[in-house]
């Protein structure tokens, strides 16, 4: 089945039961019945948009609880260091004792490995018009270490005006790719591009689409 999309005001993480309705933000969601189909649609959309948002980084919280021993923490740091490339960063938040990692991704969406975002509810794809220092970005994103909530996403976007956030969701019945951004004139190109590629459905019709109970 073809990918469809919804567009709503506010910050509306797919799994959140308490979304934000703030009109200063927009959430666009691509929906299909499996992750690879959504990923292909995401790539189709991001190819032209990559000229606007060329900088792509993956953020994730590497450890959400304390280590059992110093040896375990040492091995974690050693093994993580082996996976990091130039421009990547993994650092411990001394206040929370949680490690989070930022890795640089290719500009071209088709060069990004899809497995980076499969079953990645706790991962954020950050896309920027201009590159900020990774240390500054890491510091701002420590707020997501324990929870990625609408309130935290809103606060982060207010501080980072040139950023487009993407998140992916996957279940047995469907998959979704979400774009969350500030409702500003320079960002209208996102919705224009989405509408040219995919069919829009109303939010109340999403369950029909997922369950194949209605022909859209």
PDB file of C-alpha atoms in Angstrom:
ATOM      1  CA  UNK A   1       0.000   0.000   0.000  1.00  0.00           C
ATOM      2  CA  UNK A   2       1.180   3.537  -0.774  1.00  0.00           C
ATOM      3  CA  UNK A   3       2.552   5.760   1.945  1.00  0.00           C
ATOM      4  CA  UNK A   4       0.159   8.422   3.275  1.00  0.00           C
ATOM      5  CA  UNK A   5       0.733  11.368   5.572  1.00  0.00           C
ATOM      6  CA  UNK A   6      -0.898  13.481   8.247  1.00  0.00           C
ATOM      7  CA  UNK A   7      -0.089  17.080   9.109  1.00  0.00           C
ATOM      8  CA  UNK A   8      -0.971  18.573  12.480  1.00  0.00           C
ATOM      9  CA  UNK A   9      -0.084  21.651  14.485  1.00  0.00           C
ATOM     10  CA  UNK A  10       1.847  21.033  17.672  1.00  0.00           C
ATOM     11  CA  UNK A  11       4.489  18.543  18.739  1.00  0.00           C
ATOM     12  CA  UNK A  12       2.961  15.079  18.456  1.00  0.00           C
ATOM     13  CA  UNK A  13       5.314  12.144  18.996  1.00  0.00           C
ATOM     14  CA  UNK A  14       3.597   9.076  17.560  1.00  0.00           C
ATOM     15  CA  UNK A  15       3.538   7.188  20.855  1.00  0.00           C
ATOM     16  CA  UNK A  16       2.608  10.154  23.066  1.00  0.00           C
ATOM     17  CA  UNK A  17      -0.856  10.238  24.640  1.00  0.00           C
ATOM     18  CA  UNK A  18      -0.365  13.865  25.704  1.00  0.00           C
ATOM     19  CA  UNK A  19       0.802  15.768  22.602  1.00  0.00           C
ATOM     20  CA  UNK A  20       1.415  19.495  22.474  1.00  0.00           C
ATOM     21  CA  UNK A  21      -1.120  21.602  20.562  1.00  0.00           C
ATOM     22  CA  UNK A  22       1.161  24.636  20.292  1.00  0.00           C
ATOM     23  CA  UNK A  23       0.538  26.270  16.887  1.00  0.00           C
ATOM     24  CA  UNK A  24       4.173  27.352  16.801  1.00  0.00           C
ATOM     25  CA  UNK A  25       5.145  23.834  15.723  1.00  0.00           C
ATOM     26  CA  UNK A  26       4.176  21.332  13.035  1.00  0.00           C
ATOM     27  CA  UNK A  27       4.315  17.532  13.035  1.00  0.00           C
ATOM     28  CA  UNK A  28       4.167  15.716   9.692  1.00  0.00           C
ATOM     29  CA  UNK A  29       3.888  11.924   9.825  1.00  0.00           C
ATOM     30  CA  UNK A  30       4.503   9.458   6.991  1.00  0.00           C
ATOM     31  CA  UNK A  31       2.668   6.151   7.536  1.00  0.00           C
ATOM     32  CA  UNK A  32       2.900   2.748   5.880  1.00  0.00           C
ATOM     33  CA  UNK A  33       2.536  -0.878   6.938  1.00  0.00           C
ATOM     34  CA  UNK A  34       6.238  -1.706   7.288  1.00  0.00           C
ATOM     35  CA  UNK A  35       9.425   0.103   8.158  1.00  0.00           C
ATOM     36  CA  UNK A  36      11.241  -0.331   4.842  1.00  0.00           C
ATOM     37  CA  UNK A  37       8.335   1.225   2.934  1.00  0.00           C
ATOM     38  CA  UNK A  38       8.324   4.209   5.272  1.00  0.00           C
ATOM     39  CA  UNK A  39      12.098   4.460   4.995  1.00  0.00           C
ATOM     40  CA  UNK A  40      11.926   4.543   1.185  1.00  0.00           C
ATOM     41  CA  UNK A  41       9.303   7.269   1.377  1.00  0.00           C
ATOM     42  CA  UNK A  42      11.442   9.201   3.837  1.00  0.00           C
ATOM     43  CA  UNK A  43      14.366   8.997   1.411  1.00  0.00           C
ATOM     44  CA  UNK A  44      12.165  10.159  -1.487  1.00  0.00           C
ATOM     45  CA  UNK A  45      11.150  13.194   0.535  1.00  0.00           C
ATOM     46  CA  UNK A  46      14.565  13.986   1.950  1.00  0.00           C
ATOM     47  CA  UNK A  47      16.467  13.868  -1.341  1.00  0.00           C
ATOM     48  CA  UNK A  48      15.283  17.342  -2.455  1.00  0.00           C
ATOM     49  CA  UNK A  49      15.086  18.665   1.117  1.00  0.00           C
ATOM     50  CA  UNK A  50      18.732  17.751   1.734  1.00  0.00           C
ATOM     51  CA  UNK A  51      19.722  20.892  -0.134  1.00  0.00           C
ATOM     52  CA  UNK A  52      17.962  22.860   2.617  1.00  0.00           C
ATOM     53  CA  UNK A  53      19.042  20.596   5.504  1.00  0.00           C
ATOM     54  CA  UNK A  54      22.388  19.049   4.475  1.00  0.00           C
ATOM     55  CA  UNK A  55      23.720  18.361   7.991  1.00  0.00           C
ATOM     56  CA  UNK A  56      22.391  15.105   9.462  1.00  0.00           C
ATOM     57  CA  UNK A  57      23.236  13.645  12.861  1.00  0.00           C
ATOM     58  CA  UNK A  58      21.920  10.740  14.874  1.00  0.00           C
ATOM     59  CA  UNK A  59      21.445  11.193  18.619  1.00  0.00           C
ATOM     60  CA  UNK A  60      20.679   8.476  21.128  1.00  0.00           C
ATOM     61  CA  UNK A  61      21.013   7.846  24.817  1.00  0.00           C
ATOM     62  CA  UNK A  62      23.567   5.108  25.191  1.00  0.00           C
ATOM     63  CA  UNK A  63      22.921   4.094  28.773  1.00  0.00           C
ATOM     64  CA  UNK A  64      19.851   4.928  30.840  1.00  0.00           C
ATOM     65  CA  UNK A  65      20.947   3.328  34.102  1.00  0.00           C
ATOM     66  CA  UNK A  66      24.089   3.027  36.143  1.00  0.00           C
ATOM     67  CA  UNK A  67      26.823   0.517  35.407  1.00  0.00           C
ATOM     68  CA  UNK A  68      27.246  -2.439  37.741  1.00  0.00           C
ATOM     69  CA  UNK A  69      30.969  -1.836  38.033  1.00  0.00           C
ATOM     70  CA  UNK A  70      33.807   0.399  36.859  1.00  0.00           C
ATOM     71  CA  UNK A  71      34.952  -2.456  34.642  1.00  0.00           C
ATOM     72  CA  UNK A  72      31.582  -2.559  32.868  1.00  0.00           C
ATOM     73  CA  UNK A  73      31.699   1.183  32.259  1.00  0.00           C
ATOM     74  CA  UNK A  74      35.274   0.930  30.976  1.00  0.00           C
ATOM     75  CA  UNK A  75      34.306  -1.775  28.481  1.00  0.00           C
ATOM     76  CA  UNK A  76      31.334   0.271  27.338  1.00  0.00           C
ATOM     77  CA  UNK A  77      33.550   3.288  26.625  1.00  0.00           C
ATOM     78  CA  UNK A  78      36.174   1.129  24.923  1.00  0.00           C
ATOM     79  CA  UNK A  79      33.679  -0.627  22.647  1.00  0.00           C
ATOM     80  CA  UNK A  80      31.841   2.600  21.848  1.00  0.00           C
ATOM     81  CA  UNK A  81      35.085   4.348  20.907  1.00  0.00           C
ATOM     82  CA  UNK A  82      35.679   1.691  18.236  1.00  0.00           C
ATOM     83  CA  UNK A  83      32.450   2.684  16.473  1.00  0.00           C
ATOM     84  CA  UNK A  84      33.029   6.444  16.451  1.00  0.00           C
ATOM     85  CA  UNK A  85      34.273   8.286  13.393  1.00  0.00           C
ATOM     86  CA  UNK A  86      35.665  11.789  12.982  1.00  0.00           C
ATOM     87  CA  UNK A  87      32.941  14.265  13.922  1.00  0.00           C
ATOM     88  CA  UNK A  88      31.178  11.838  16.298  1.00  0.00           C
ATOM     89  CA  UNK A  89      30.893  12.208  20.050  1.00  0.00           C
ATOM     90  CA  UNK A  90      29.996  10.029  23.013  1.00  0.00           C
ATOM     91  CA  UNK A  91      30.085  11.689  26.400  1.00  0.00           C
ATOM     92  CA  UNK A  92      28.903  11.112  29.928  1.00  0.00           C
ATOM     93  CA  UNK A  93      26.623  13.649  31.568  1.00  0.00           C
ATOM     94  CA  UNK A  94      28.249  14.017  34.979  1.00  0.00           C
ATOM     95  CA  UNK A  95      24.985  15.183  36.534  1.00  0.00           C
ATOM     96  CA  UNK A  96      22.929  12.186  35.426  1.00  0.00           C
ATOM     97  CA  UNK A  97      25.718   9.599  34.865  1.00  0.00           C
ATOM     98  CA  UNK A  98      24.104   8.835  31.472  1.00  0.00           C
ATOM     99  CA  UNK A  99      26.060   8.531  28.245  1.00  0.00           C
ATOM    100  CA  UNK A 100      24.644   9.906  25.018  1.00  0.00           C
ATOM    101  CA  UNK A 101      26.069   9.716  21.534  1.00  0.00           C
ATOM    102  CA  UNK A 102      25.932  11.867  18.415  1.00  0.00           C
ATOM    103  CA  UNK A 103      27.126  10.448  15.108  1.00  0.00           C
ATOM    104  CA  UNK A 104      27.443  12.231  11.807  1.00  0.00           C
ATOM    105  CA  UNK A 105      25.448  10.839   8.881  1.00  0.00           C
ATOM    106  CA  UNK A 106      25.854  11.252   5.103  1.00  0.00           C
ATOM    107  CA  UNK A 107      24.205  14.220   3.423  1.00  0.00           C
ATOM    108  CA  UNK A 108      22.443  11.950   0.944  1.00  0.00           C
ATOM    109  CA  UNK A 109      19.533  10.102   2.602  1.00  0.00           C
ATOM    110  CA  UNK A 110      20.082   7.044   0.392  1.00  0.00           C
ATOM    111  CA  UNK A 111      23.572   6.642   1.812  1.00  0.00           C
ATOM    112  CA  UNK A 112      22.211   6.362   5.365  1.00  0.00           C
ATOM    113  CA  UNK A 113      21.773   2.768   6.530  1.00  0.00           C
ATOM    114  CA  UNK A 114      18.147   2.156   7.449  1.00  0.00           C
ATOM    115  CA  UNK A 115      19.057  -0.092  10.393  1.00  0.00           C
ATOM    116  CA  UNK A 116      20.189   3.054  12.236  1.00  0.00           C
ATOM    117  CA  UNK A 117      16.540   3.879  12.834  1.00  0.00           C
ATOM    118  CA  UNK A 118      14.695   0.561  12.945  1.00  0.00           C
ATOM    119  CA  UNK A 119      12.939   0.134  16.306  1.00  0.00           C
ATOM    120  CA  UNK A 120      14.541   3.410  17.331  1.00  0.00           C
ATOM    121  CA  UNK A 121      11.916   5.064  19.504  1.00  0.00           C
ATOM    122  CA  UNK A 122      14.667   6.547  21.702  1.00  0.00           C
ATOM    123  CA  UNK A 123      16.687   7.920  18.785  1.00  0.00           C
ATOM    124  CA  UNK A 124      16.443  11.338  17.152  1.00  0.00           C
ATOM    125  CA  UNK A 125      17.623  12.278  13.673  1.00  0.00           C
ATOM    126  CA  UNK A 126      18.747  15.899  13.737  1.00  0.00           C
ATOM    127  CA  UNK A 127      18.912  17.824  10.458  1.00  0.00           C
ATOM    128  CA  UNK A 128      20.412  21.303  10.269  1.00  0.00           C
ATOM    129  CA  UNK A 129      20.741  24.030   7.679  1.00  0.00           C
ATOM    130  CA  UNK A 130      24.095  25.033   9.153  1.00  0.00           C
ATOM    131  CA  UNK A 131      26.337  22.943  11.353  1.00  0.00           C
ATOM    132  CA  UNK A 132      26.692  23.802  15.036  1.00  0.00           C
ATOM    133  CA  UNK A 133      29.525  22.643  17.253  1.00  0.00           C
ATOM    134  CA  UNK A 134      28.903  19.066  18.304  1.00  0.00           C
ATOM    135  CA  UNK A 135      29.683  19.902  21.930  1.00  0.00           C
ATOM    136  CA  UNK A 136      26.913  22.517  21.962  1.00  0.00           C
ATOM    137  CA  UNK A 137      24.435  20.157  20.317  1.00  0.00           C
ATOM    138  CA  UNK A 138      25.313  17.357  22.738  1.00  0.00           C
ATOM    139  CA  UNK A 139      24.783  19.661  25.719  1.00  0.00           C
ATOM    140  CA  UNK A 140      21.362  20.823  24.465  1.00  0.00           C
ATOM    141  CA  UNK A 141      20.232  17.241  23.815  1.00  0.00           C
ATOM    142  CA  UNK A 142      21.010  15.900  27.267  1.00  0.00           C
ATOM    143  CA  UNK A 143      17.429  16.864  28.105  1.00  0.00           C
ATOM    144  CA  UNK A 144      16.279  13.797  26.124  1.00  0.00           C
ATOM    145  CA  UNK A 145      18.338  11.279  28.089  1.00  0.00           C
ATOM    146  CA  UNK A 146      15.465   9.776  30.043  1.00  0.00           C
ATOM    147  CA  UNK A 147      12.440  10.786  27.982  1.00  0.00           C
ATOM    148  CA  UNK A 148      11.639  12.321  24.601  1.00  0.00           C
ATOM    149  CA  UNK A 149       8.495  14.262  25.456  1.00  0.00           C
ATOM    150  CA  UNK A 150       6.520  16.927  23.543  1.00  0.00           C
ATOM    151  CA  UNK A 151       7.566  19.539  26.094  1.00  0.00           C
ATOM    152  CA  UNK A 152      11.260  18.738  25.756  1.00  0.00           C
ATOM    153  CA  UNK A 153      11.046  18.655  21.957  1.00  0.00           C
ATOM    154  CA  UNK A 154       9.327  22.052  21.955  1.00  0.00           C
ATOM    155  CA  UNK A 155      11.936  23.622  24.224  1.00  0.00           C
ATOM    156  CA  UNK A 156      14.772  22.219  22.144  1.00  0.00           C
ATOM    157  CA  UNK A 157      13.307  23.487  18.847  1.00  0.00           C
ATOM    158  CA  UNK A 158      12.812  26.971  20.271  1.00  0.00           C
ATOM    159  CA  UNK A 159      16.519  27.094  21.087  1.00  0.00           C
ATOM    160  CA  UNK A 160      17.549  25.605  17.724  1.00  0.00           C
ATOM    161  CA  UNK A 161      15.756  27.546  15.010  1.00  0.00           C
ATOM    162  CA  UNK A 162      17.443  25.938  11.992  1.00  0.00           C
ATOM    163  CA  UNK A 163      16.735  22.359  13.019  1.00  0.00           C
ATOM    164  CA  UNK A 164      14.363  19.743  11.644  1.00  0.00           C
ATOM    165  CA  UNK A 165      13.836  16.698  13.870  1.00  0.00           C
ATOM    166  CA  UNK A 166      12.907  13.234  12.602  1.00  0.00           C
ATOM    167  CA  UNK A 167      11.822  10.191  14.558  1.00  0.00           C
ATOM    168  CA  UNK A 168      10.797   6.714  13.467  1.00  0.00           C
ATOM    169  CA  UNK A 169       8.275   4.303  14.911  1.00  0.00           C
ATOM    170  CA  UNK A 170       7.738   0.618  14.144  1.00  0.00           C
ATOM    171  CA  UNK A 171       5.177  -1.955  15.292  1.00  0.00           C
ATOM    172  CA  UNK A 172       3.698  -5.196  14.027  1.00  0.00           C
ATOM    173  CA  UNK A 173       0.935  -3.399  12.111  1.00  0.00           C
ATOM    174  CA  UNK A 174       2.563  -0.243  10.782  1.00  0.00           C
ATOM    175  CA  UNK A 175       5.526   2.107  10.757  1.00  0.00           C
ATOM    176  CA  UNK A 176       5.825   5.886  10.822  1.00  0.00           C
ATOM    177  CA  UNK A 177       8.402   8.572  10.127  1.00  0.00           C
ATOM    178  CA  UNK A 178       7.820  11.925  11.776  1.00  0.00           C
ATOM    179  CA  UNK A 179       9.080  15.412  10.962  1.00  0.00           C
ATOM    180  CA  UNK A 180       8.811  17.916  13.806  1.00  0.00           C
ATOM    181  CA  UNK A 181       9.751  21.550  13.277  1.00  0.00           C
ATOM    182  CA  UNK A 182       8.928  25.176  14.019  1.00  0.00           C
ATOM    183  CA  UNK A 183       6.000  26.693  12.131  1.00  0.00           C
ATOM    184  CA  UNK A 184       8.051  29.297  10.262  1.00  0.00           C
ATOM    185  CA  UNK A 185       7.864  30.593   6.693  1.00  0.00           C
ATOM    186  CA  UNK A 186      11.214  29.131   5.686  1.00  0.00           C
ATOM    187  CA  UNK A 187       9.988  25.662   6.703  1.00  0.00           C
ATOM    188  CA  UNK A 188       6.866  25.629   4.493  1.00  0.00           C
ATOM    189  CA  UNK A 189       8.877  23.804   1.823  1.00  0.00           C
ATOM    190  CA  UNK A 190       8.592  20.643   3.947  1.00  0.00           C
ATOM    191  CA  UNK A 191       4.814  20.434   3.739  1.00  0.00           C
ATOM    192  CA  UNK A 192       4.850  21.475   0.079  1.00  0.00           C
ATOM    193  CA  UNK A 193       7.216  18.626  -0.758  1.00  0.00           C
ATOM    194  CA  UNK A 194       5.225  16.087   1.267  1.00  0.00           C
ATOM    195  CA  UNK A 195       1.961  17.010  -0.430  1.00  0.00           C
ATOM    196  CA  UNK A 196       3.552  16.601  -3.866  1.00  0.00           C
ATOM    197  CA  UNK A 197       4.668  13.057  -3.099  1.00  0.00           C
ATOM    198  CA  UNK A 198       2.017  11.498  -0.865  1.00  0.00           C
ATOM    199  CA  UNK A 199      -1.703  11.503  -0.205  1.00  0.00           C
ATOM    200  CA  UNK A 200      -2.931  13.260   2.915  1.00  0.00           C
ATOM    201  CA  UNK A 201      -5.394  11.551   5.255  1.00  0.00           C
ATOM    202  CA  UNK A 202      -7.236  12.885   8.263  1.00  0.00           C
ATOM    203  CA  UNK A 203      -6.019  11.872  11.688  1.00  0.00           C
ATOM    204  CA  UNK A 204      -9.287  10.054  12.395  1.00  0.00           C
ATOM    205  CA  UNK A 205      -8.715   7.869   9.307  1.00  0.00           C
ATOM    206  CA  UNK A 206      -5.308   6.573  10.389  1.00  0.00           C
ATOM    207  CA  UNK A 207      -6.749   3.469  12.068  1.00  0.00           C
ATOM    208  CA  UNK A 208      -8.711   2.654   8.886  1.00  0.00           C
ATOM    209  CA  UNK A 209      -5.507   2.848   6.875  1.00  0.00           C
ATOM    210  CA  UNK A 210      -3.553   0.702   9.315  1.00  0.00           C
ATOM    211  CA  UNK A 211      -6.269  -1.944   9.562  1.00  0.00           C
ATOM    212  CA  UNK A 212      -7.275  -1.866   5.878  1.00  0.00           C
ATOM    213  CA  UNK A 213     -10.871  -1.231   6.881  1.00  0.00           C
ATOM    214  CA  UNK A 214     -11.530   1.632   4.515  1.00  0.00           C
ATOM    215  CA  UNK A 215     -10.475   2.504   0.970  1.00  0.00           C
ATOM    216  CA  UNK A 216      -8.842   5.923   1.034  1.00  0.00           C
TER     217      UNK A 216
END
